[in-house]
Short mmCIF file of C-alpha atoms (C1' of nucleotides) in Angstrom, two decimals:
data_model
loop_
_atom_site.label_atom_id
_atom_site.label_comp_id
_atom_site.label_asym_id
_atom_site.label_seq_id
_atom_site.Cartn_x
_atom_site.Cartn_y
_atom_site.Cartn_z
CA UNK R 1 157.01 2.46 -47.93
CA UNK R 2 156.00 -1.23 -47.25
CA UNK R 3 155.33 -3.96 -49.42
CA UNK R 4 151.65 -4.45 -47.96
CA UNK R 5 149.75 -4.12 -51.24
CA UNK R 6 145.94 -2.21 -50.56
CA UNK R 7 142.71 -2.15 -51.89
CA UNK R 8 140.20 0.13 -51.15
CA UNK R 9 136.57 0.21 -51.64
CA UNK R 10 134.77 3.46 -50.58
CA UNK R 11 131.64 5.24 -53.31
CA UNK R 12 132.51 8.36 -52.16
CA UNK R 13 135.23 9.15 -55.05
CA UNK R 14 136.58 11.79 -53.42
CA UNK R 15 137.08 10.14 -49.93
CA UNK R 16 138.48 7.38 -52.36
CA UNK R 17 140.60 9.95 -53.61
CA UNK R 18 141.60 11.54 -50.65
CA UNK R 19 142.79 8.24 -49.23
CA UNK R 20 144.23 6.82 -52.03
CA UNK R 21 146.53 10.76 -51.38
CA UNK R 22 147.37 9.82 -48.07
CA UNK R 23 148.79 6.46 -47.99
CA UNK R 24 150.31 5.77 -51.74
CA UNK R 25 152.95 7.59 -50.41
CA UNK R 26 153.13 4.24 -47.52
CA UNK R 27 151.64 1.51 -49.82
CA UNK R 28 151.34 0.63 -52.98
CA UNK R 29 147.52 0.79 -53.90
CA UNK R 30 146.57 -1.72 -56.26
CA UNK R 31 143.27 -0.70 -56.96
CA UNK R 32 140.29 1.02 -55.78
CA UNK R 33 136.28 0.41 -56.33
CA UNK R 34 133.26 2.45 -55.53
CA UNK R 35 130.75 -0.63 -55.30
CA UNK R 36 130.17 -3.63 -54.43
CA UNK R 37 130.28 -6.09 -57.18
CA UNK R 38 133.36 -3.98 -58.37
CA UNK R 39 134.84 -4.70 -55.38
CA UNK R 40 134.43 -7.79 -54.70
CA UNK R 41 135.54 -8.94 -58.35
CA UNK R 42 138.33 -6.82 -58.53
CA UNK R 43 140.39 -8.00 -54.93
CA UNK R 44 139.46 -11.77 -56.40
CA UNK R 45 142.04 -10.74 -58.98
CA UNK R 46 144.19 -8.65 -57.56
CA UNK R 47 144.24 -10.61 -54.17
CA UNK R 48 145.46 -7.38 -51.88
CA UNK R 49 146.96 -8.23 -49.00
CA UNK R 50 144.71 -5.65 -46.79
CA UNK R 51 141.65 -3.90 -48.42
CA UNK R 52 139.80 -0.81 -46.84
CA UNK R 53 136.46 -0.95 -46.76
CA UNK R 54 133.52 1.50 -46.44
CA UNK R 55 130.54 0.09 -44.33
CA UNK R 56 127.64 1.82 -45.48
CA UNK R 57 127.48 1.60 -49.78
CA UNK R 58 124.69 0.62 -51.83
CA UNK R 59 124.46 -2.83 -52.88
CA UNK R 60 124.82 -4.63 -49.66
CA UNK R 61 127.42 -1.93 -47.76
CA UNK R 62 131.06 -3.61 -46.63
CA UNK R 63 129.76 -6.29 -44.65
CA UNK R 64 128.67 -7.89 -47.89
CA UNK R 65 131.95 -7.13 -50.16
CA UNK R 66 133.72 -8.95 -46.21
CA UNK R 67 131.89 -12.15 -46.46
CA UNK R 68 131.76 -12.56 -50.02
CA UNK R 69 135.49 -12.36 -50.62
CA UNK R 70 136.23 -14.26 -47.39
CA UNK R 71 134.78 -17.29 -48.84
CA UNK R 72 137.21 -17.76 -51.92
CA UNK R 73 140.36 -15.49 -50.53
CA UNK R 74 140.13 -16.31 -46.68
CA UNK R 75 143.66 -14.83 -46.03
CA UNK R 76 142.49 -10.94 -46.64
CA UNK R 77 142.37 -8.72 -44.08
CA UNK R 78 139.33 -6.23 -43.65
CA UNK R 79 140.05 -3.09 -42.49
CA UNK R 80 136.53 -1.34 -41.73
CA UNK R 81 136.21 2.35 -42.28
CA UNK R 82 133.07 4.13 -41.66
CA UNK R 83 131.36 7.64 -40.35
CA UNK R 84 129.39 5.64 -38.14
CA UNK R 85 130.22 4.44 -34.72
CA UNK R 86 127.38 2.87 -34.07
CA UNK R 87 127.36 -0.72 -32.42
CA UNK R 88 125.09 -2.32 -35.00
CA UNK R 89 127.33 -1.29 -37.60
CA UNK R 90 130.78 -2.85 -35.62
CA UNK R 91 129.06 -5.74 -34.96
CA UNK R 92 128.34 -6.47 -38.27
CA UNK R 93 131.60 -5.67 -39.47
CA UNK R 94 133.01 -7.81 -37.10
CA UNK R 95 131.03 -10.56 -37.57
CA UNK R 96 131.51 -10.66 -41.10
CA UNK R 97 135.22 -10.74 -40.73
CA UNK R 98 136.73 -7.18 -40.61
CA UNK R 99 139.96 -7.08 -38.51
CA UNK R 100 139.38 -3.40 -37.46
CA UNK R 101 137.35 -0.74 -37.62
CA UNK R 102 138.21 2.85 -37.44
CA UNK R 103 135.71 5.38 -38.16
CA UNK R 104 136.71 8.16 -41.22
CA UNK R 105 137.65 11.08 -38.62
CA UNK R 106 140.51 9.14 -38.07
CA UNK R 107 144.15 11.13 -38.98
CA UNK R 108 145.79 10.11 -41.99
CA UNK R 109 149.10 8.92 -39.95
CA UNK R 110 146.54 6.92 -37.76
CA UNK R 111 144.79 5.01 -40.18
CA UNK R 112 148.27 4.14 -41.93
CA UNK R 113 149.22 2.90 -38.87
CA UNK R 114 145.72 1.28 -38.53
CA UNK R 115 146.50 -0.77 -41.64
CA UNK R 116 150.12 -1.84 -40.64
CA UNK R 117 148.55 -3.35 -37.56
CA UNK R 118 145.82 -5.06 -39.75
CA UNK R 119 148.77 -6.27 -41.78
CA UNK R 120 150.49 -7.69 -38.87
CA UNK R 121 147.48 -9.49 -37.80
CA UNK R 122 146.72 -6.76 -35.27
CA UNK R 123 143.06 -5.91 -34.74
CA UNK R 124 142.68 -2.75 -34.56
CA UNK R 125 139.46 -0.05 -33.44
CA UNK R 126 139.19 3.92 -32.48
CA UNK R 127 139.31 3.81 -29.16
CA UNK R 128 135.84 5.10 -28.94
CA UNK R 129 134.85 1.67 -30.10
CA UNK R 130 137.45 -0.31 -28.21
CA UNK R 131 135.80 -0.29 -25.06
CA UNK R 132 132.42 -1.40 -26.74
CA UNK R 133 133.81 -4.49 -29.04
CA UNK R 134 135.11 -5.40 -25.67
CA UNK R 135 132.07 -5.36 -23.26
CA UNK R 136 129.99 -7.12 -26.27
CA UNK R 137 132.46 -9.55 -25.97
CA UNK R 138 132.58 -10.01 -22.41
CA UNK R 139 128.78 -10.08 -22.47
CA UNK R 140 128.03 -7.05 -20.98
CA UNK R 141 126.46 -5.33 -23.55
CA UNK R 142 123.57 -2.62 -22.35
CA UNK R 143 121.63 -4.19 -19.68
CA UNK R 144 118.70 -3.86 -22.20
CA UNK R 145 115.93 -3.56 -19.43
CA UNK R 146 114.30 -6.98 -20.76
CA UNK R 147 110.50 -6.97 -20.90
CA UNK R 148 110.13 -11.06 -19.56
CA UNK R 149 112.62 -10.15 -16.39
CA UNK R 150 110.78 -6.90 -15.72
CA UNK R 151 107.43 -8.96 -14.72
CA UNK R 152 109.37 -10.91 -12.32
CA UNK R 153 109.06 -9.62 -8.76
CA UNK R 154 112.92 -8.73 -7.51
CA UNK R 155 112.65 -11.95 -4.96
CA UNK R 156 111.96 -13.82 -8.01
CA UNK R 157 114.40 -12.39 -10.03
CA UNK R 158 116.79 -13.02 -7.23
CA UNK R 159 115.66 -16.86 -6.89
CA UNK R 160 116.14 -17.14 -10.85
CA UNK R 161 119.61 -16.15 -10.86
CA UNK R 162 120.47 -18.66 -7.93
CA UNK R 163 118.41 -21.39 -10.22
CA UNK R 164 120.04 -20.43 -13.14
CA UNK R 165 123.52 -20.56 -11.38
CA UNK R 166 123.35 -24.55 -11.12
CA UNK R 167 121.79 -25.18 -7.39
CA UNK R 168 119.23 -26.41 -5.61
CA UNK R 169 116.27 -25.67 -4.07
CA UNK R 170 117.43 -26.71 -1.21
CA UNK R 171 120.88 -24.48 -0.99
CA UNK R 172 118.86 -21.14 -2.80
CA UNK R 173 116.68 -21.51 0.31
CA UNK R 174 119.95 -21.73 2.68
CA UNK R 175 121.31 -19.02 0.53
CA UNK R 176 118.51 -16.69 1.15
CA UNK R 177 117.18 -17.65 4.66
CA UNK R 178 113.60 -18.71 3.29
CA UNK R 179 111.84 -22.30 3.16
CA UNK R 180 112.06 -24.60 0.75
CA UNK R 181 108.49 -24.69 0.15
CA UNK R 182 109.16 -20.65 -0.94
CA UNK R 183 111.67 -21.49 -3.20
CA UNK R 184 109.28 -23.59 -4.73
CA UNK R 185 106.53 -21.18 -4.77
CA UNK R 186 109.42 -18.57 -6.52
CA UNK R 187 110.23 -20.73 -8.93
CA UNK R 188 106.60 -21.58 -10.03
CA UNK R 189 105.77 -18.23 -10.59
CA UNK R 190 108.66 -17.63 -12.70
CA UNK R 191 107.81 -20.53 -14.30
CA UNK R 192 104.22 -19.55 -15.09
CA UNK R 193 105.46 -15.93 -16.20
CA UNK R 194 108.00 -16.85 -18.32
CA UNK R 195 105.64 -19.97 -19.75
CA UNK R 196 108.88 -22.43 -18.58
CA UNK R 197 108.11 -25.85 -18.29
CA UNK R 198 111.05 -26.99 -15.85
CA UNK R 199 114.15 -25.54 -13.87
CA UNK R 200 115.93 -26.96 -17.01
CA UNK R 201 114.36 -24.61 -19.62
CA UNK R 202 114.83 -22.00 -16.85
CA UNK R 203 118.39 -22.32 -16.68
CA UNK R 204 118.61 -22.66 -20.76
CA UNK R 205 116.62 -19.30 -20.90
CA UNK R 206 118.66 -17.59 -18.39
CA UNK R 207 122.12 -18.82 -19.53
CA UNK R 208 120.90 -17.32 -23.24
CA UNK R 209 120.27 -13.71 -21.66
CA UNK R 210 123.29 -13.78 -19.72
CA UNK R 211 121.27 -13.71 -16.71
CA UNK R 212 124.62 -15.76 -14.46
CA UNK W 1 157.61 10.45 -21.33
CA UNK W 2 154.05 11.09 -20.88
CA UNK W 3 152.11 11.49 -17.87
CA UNK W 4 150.21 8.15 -17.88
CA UNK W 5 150.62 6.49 -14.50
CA UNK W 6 151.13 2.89 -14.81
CA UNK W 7 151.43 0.15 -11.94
CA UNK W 8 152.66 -3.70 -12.20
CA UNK W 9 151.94 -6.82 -11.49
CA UNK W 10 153.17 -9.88 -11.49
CA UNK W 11 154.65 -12.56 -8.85
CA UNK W 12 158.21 -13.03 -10.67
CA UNK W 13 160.21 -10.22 -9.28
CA UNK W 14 162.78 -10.13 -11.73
CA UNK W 15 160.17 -9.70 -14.51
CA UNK W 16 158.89 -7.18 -12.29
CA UNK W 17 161.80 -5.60 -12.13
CA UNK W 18 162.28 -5.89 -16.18
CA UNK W 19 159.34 -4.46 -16.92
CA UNK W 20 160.16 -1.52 -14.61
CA UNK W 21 163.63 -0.67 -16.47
CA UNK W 22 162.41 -0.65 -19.84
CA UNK W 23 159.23 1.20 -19.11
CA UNK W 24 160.02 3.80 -16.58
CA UNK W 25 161.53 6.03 -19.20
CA UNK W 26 158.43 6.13 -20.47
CA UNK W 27 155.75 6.30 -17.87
CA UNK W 28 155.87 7.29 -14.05
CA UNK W 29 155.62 3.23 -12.27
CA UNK W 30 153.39 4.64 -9.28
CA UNK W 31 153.96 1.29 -7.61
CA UNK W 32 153.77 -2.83 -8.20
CA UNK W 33 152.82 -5.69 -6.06
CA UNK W 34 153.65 -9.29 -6.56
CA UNK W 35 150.27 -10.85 -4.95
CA UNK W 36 146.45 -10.64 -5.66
CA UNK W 37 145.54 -8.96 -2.72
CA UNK W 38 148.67 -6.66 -2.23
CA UNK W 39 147.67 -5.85 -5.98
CA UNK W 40 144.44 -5.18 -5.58
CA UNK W 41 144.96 -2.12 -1.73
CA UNK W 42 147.78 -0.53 -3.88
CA UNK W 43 146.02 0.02 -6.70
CA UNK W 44 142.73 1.39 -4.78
CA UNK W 45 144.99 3.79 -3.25
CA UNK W 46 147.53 4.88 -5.77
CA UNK W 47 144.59 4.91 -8.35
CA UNK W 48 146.86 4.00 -11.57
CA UNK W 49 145.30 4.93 -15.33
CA UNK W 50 146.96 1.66 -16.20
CA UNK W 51 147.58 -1.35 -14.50
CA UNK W 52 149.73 -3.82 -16.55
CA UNK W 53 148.82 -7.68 -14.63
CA UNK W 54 149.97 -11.00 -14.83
CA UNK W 55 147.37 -13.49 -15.83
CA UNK W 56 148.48 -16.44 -14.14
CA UNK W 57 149.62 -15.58 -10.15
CA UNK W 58 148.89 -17.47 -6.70
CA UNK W 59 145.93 -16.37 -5.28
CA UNK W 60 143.61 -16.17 -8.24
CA UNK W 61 145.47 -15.00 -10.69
CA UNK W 62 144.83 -11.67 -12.81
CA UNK W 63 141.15 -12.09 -13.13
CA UNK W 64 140.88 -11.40 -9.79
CA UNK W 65 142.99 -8.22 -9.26
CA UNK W 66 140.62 -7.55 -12.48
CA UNK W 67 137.34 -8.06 -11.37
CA UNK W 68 137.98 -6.69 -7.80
CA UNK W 69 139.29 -3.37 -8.76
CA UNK W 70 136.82 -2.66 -11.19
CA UNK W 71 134.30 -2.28 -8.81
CA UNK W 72 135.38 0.07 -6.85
CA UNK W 73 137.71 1.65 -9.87
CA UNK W 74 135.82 1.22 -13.50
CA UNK W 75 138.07 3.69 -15.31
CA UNK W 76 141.07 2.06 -14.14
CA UNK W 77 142.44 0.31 -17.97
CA UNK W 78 144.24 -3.02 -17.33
CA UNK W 79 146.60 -4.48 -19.58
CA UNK W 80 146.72 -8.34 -19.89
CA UNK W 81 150.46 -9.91 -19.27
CA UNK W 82 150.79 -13.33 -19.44
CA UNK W 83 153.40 -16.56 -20.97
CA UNK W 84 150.27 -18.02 -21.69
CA UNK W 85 148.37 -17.54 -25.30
CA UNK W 86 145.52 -19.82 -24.46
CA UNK W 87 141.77 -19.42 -25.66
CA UNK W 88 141.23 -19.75 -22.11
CA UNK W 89 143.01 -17.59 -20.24
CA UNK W 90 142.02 -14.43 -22.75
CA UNK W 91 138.27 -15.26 -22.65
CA UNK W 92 139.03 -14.92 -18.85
CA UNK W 93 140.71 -11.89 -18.76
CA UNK W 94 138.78 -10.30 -21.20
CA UNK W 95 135.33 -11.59 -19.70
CA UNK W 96 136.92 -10.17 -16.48
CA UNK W 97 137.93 -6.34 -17.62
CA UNK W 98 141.16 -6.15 -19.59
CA UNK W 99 141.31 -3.75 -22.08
CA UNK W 100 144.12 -5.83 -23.83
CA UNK W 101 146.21 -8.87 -24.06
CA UNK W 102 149.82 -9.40 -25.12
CA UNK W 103 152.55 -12.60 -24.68
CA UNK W 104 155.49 -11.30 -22.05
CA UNK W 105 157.47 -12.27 -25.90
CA UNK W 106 156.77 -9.03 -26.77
CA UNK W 107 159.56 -6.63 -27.01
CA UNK W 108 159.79 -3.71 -24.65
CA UNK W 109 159.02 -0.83 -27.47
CA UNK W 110 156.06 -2.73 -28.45
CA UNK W 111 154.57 -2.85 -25.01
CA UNK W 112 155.29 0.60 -24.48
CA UNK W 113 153.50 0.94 -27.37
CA UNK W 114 150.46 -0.99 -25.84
CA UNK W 115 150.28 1.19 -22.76
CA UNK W 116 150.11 4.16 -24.37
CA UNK W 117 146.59 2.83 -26.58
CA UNK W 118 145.13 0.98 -23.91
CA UNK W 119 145.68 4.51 -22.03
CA UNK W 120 144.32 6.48 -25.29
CA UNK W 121 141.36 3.31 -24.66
CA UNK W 122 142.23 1.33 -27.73
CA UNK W 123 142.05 -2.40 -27.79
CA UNK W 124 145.31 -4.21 -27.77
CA UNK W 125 146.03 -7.74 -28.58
CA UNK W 126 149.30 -9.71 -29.66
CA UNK W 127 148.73 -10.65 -33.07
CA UNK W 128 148.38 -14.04 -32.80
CA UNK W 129 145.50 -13.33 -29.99
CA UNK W 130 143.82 -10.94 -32.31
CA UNK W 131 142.21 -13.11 -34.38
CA UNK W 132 141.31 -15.42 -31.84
CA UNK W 133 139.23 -12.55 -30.04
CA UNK W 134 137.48 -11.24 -33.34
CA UNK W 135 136.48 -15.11 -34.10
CA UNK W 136 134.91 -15.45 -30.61
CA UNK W 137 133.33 -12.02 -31.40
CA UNK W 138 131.49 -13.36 -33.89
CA UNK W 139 130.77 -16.36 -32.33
CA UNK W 140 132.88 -18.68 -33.66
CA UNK W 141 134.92 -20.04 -31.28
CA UNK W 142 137.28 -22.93 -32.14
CA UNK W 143 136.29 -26.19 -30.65
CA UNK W 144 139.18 -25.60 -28.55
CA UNK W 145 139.89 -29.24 -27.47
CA UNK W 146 139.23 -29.05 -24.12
CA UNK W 147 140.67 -31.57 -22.05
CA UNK W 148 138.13 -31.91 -19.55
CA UNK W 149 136.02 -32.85 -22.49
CA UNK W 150 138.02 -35.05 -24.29
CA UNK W 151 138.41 -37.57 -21.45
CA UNK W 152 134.32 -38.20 -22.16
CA UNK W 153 133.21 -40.22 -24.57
CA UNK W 154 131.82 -39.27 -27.78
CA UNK W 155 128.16 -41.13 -26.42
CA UNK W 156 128.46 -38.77 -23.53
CA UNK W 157 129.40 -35.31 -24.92
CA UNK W 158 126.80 -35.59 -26.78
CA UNK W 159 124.46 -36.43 -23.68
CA UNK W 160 125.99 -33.52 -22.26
CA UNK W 161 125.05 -31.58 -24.92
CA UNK W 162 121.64 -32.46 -24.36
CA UNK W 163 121.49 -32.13 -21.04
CA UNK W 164 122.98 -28.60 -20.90
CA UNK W 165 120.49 -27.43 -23.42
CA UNK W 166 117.90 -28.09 -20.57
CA UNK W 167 115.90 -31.49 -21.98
CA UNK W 168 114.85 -34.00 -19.51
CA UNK W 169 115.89 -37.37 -19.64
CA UNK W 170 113.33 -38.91 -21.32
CA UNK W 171 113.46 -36.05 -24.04
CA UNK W 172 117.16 -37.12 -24.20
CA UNK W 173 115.93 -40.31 -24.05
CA UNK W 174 114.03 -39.93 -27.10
CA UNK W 175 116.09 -38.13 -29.02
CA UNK W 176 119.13 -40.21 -29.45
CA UNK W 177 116.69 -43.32 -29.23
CA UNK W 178 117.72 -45.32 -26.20
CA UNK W 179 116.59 -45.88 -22.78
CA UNK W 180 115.86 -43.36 -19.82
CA UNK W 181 118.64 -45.81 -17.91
CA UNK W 182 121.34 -45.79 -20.68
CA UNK W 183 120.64 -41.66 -20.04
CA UNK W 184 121.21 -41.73 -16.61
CA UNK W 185 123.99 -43.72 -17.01
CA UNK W 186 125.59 -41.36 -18.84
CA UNK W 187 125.16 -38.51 -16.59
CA UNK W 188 126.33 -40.21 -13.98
CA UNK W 189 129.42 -40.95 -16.05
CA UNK W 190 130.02 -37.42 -16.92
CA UNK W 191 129.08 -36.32 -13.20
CA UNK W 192 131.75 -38.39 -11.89
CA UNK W 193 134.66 -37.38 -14.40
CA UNK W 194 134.19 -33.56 -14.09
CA UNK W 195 133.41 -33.91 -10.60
CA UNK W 196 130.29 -32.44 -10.49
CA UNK W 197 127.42 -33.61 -8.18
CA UNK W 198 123.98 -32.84 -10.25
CA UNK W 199 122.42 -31.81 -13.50
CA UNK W 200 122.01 -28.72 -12.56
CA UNK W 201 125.76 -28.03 -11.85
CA UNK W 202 126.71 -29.56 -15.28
CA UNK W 203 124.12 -27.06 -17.14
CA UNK W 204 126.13 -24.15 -15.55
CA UNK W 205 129.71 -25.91 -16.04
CA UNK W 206 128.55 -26.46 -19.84
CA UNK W 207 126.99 -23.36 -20.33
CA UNK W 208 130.33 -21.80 -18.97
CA UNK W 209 132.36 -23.45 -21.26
CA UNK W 210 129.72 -22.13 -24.37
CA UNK W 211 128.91 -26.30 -24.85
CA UNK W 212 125.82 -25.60 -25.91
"C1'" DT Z 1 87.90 -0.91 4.76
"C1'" DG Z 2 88.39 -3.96 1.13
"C1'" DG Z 3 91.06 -5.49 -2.69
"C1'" DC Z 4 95.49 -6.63 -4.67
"C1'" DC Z 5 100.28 -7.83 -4.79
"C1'" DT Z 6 104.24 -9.73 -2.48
"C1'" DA Z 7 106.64 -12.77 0.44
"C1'" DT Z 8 106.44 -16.22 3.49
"C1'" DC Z 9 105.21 -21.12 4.74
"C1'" DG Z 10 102.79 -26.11 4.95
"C1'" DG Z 11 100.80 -31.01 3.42
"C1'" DG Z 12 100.54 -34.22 0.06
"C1'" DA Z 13 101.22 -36.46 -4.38
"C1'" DA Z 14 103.19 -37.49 -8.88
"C1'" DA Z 15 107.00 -37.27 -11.61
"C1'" DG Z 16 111.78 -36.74 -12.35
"C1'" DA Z 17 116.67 -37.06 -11.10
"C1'" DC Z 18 120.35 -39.55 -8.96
"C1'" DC Z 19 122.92 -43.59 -7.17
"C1'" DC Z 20 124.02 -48.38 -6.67
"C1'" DT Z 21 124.60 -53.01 -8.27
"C1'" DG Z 22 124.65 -55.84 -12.00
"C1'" DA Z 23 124.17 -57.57 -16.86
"C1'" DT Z 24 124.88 -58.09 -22.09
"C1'" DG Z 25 127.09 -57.44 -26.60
"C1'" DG Z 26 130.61 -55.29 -29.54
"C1'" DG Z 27 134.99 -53.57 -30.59
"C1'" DA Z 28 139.93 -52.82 -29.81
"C1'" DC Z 29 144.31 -54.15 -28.13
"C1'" DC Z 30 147.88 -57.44 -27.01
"C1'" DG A 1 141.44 -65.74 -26.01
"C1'" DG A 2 141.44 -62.73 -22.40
"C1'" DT A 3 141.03 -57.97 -20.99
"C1'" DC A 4 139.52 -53.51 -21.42
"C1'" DC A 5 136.38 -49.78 -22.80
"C1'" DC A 6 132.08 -48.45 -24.69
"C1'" DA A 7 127.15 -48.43 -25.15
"C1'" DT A 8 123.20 -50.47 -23.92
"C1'" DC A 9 119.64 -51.65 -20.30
"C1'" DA A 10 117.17 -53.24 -15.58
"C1'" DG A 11 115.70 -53.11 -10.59
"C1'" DG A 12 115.23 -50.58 -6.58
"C1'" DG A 13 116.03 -47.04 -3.51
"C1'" DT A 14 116.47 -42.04 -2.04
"C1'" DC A 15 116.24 -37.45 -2.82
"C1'" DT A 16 114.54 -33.45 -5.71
"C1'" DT A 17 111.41 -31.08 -8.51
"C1'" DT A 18 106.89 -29.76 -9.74
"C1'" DC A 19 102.22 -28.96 -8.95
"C1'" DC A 20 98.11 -29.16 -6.41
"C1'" DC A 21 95.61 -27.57 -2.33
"C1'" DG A 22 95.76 -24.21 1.09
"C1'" DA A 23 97.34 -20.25 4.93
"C1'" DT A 24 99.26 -15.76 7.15
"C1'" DA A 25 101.24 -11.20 7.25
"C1'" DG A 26 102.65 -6.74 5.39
"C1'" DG A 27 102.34 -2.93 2.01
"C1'" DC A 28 99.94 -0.07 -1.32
"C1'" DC A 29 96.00 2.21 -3.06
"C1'" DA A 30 91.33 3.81 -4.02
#
DNA sequence: TGGCCTATCGGGAAAGACCCTGATGGGACC
DNA sequence: GGTCCCATCAGGGTCTTTCCCGATAGGCCA
């Protein structure tokens, strides 16, 4: 038994219920809701130190309970708990300020374990999800076959990424064997495709797909 | 003792050799090497589930051993060693591959600990990194006073800004209401301090740095 | 075979970017 | 009151980028 006082927020009473089971025995629960507004008035008051939060609720689901209690009690921890795995759902979690997600499969001496890390500071995620929070973060989220690159020829494409990279005309055509004058050519094209109005914009549009 | 093969890295020896005592209990140490590219053969061969690495070595550093192993070994899971707890250097070695971070503070059960879920493919991060990671998630890095940056002027950066979001001159120009010379005199200003040699180059080193 | 796309080049011209020297006024610091 | 740094601007030169006008050669397809 720790000292880390909980909250949890679920409207699934039973899963509530079935929780609430597992850890009291770990930490002392100091309340529970089953929506929203519930929620997000009752951890003002009772300020838990690390709250448990389902993602998918109606009334706005956890991301909204996250951001809304964030704002006046910035010191809570968010521990997401959900069925879904899906990326749109972490990513939303995460961006609203959860400090871990696990999804509800998880076993009971894993998520208590889940929510000590959380109380550390620790972020924590099934490892299922690890591996995606991580590539989103390094950028390499699914290549995402983008329509605008796909009408670029693969020279062009290969010219872009050179332009986009920070050099010259004059070094992409070293770079690739060719001419100046078909760098040029390249780079109109993709200008005229992607309706860019300078090597400038082309870099700006490149840098924001991640196109480096 | 569990069956996950682990190999280190890291140019201090007697770390090295630390690391090795506390954690060969634990795991079978299929090898080490205290250089990039000695790093980088062994681990191609011996094919290691984990791979705990020093971030900051001679020769490029972790982010090397990272990046170069990856391609030819994407399952392999590396685990992020390193004195330093800088924004930078976990960006890098996240951008790069590593499944987790944690300080060389960290005591030897704890990092045994860490193995074992960046084996099971869970995220790991030091507490204090944690956060850090889940804020850049969501896109909200700290300012992170960057000392290349702060030896510009505040007239400058925000040229730069400008600049690296892919406006011309005279849109500059225009926009902070002063002449297409006063703009160019600025680039050239911040050209010359971060050593770069054209627009183009300070787009990417800007875009790089998320100065955007 | 003729049409279309791709990749490769060239001349020439206008605009933009870059570099150099030099100048002015306003603060800040000592 | 002199010295620095900062922000502002100018002239003039060189190189780069962008857009015209072309051209040739290869591949694919009906």
């Amino acid at each position: 038994m720790t000292d880390t006082t909980l909250f949890l927020v679920d409207d699934h009473e039973l899963f509530l219920s079935g929780v609430q089971n597992e850890l009291s025995q770990q930490y002392p629960i100091v309340g529970t809701a089953s929506d929203v507004d519930e929620a997000i008035a009752s951890i003002r008051q009772l300020e838990p130190e690390v709250v448990l939060v389902d993602v998918h609720m109606p009334g706005g689901g956890g991301v909204t309970v996250i951001s809304n209690v964030l704002q006046t009690h910035p010191e809570t921890r968010f521990l997401a708990l959900s069925v879904s795995d899906s990326p749109e759902d972490v990513i939303a979690m995460i961006r609203a300020g959860a400090r871990g997600y696990v999804t509800k499969s998880i076993a009971p001496a894993d998520l208590a374990d889940a929510v000590r890390r959380v109380a550390d500071g620790d972020a924590v995620f099934s490892p299922r999800l690890a591996g995606f929070v991580l590539d989103a973060f390094g950028g390499a989220i699914s290549p995402a076959a983008d329509p605008e690159l796909d009408q670029l020829t693969p020279r062009e494409q290969e010219v872009l990424r050179l332009i986009a990279r920070g050099l010259a005309y004059k070094q992409v055509a070293r770079k690739l064997s060719i001419s100046i004058k078909t760098v040029e050519t390249h780079v109109s094209s993709v200008l005229r495709k992607l309706q860019l109005s300078s090597r400038h914009e082309l870099a700006r549009w490149a840098s924001d797909r991640r196109i480096i």
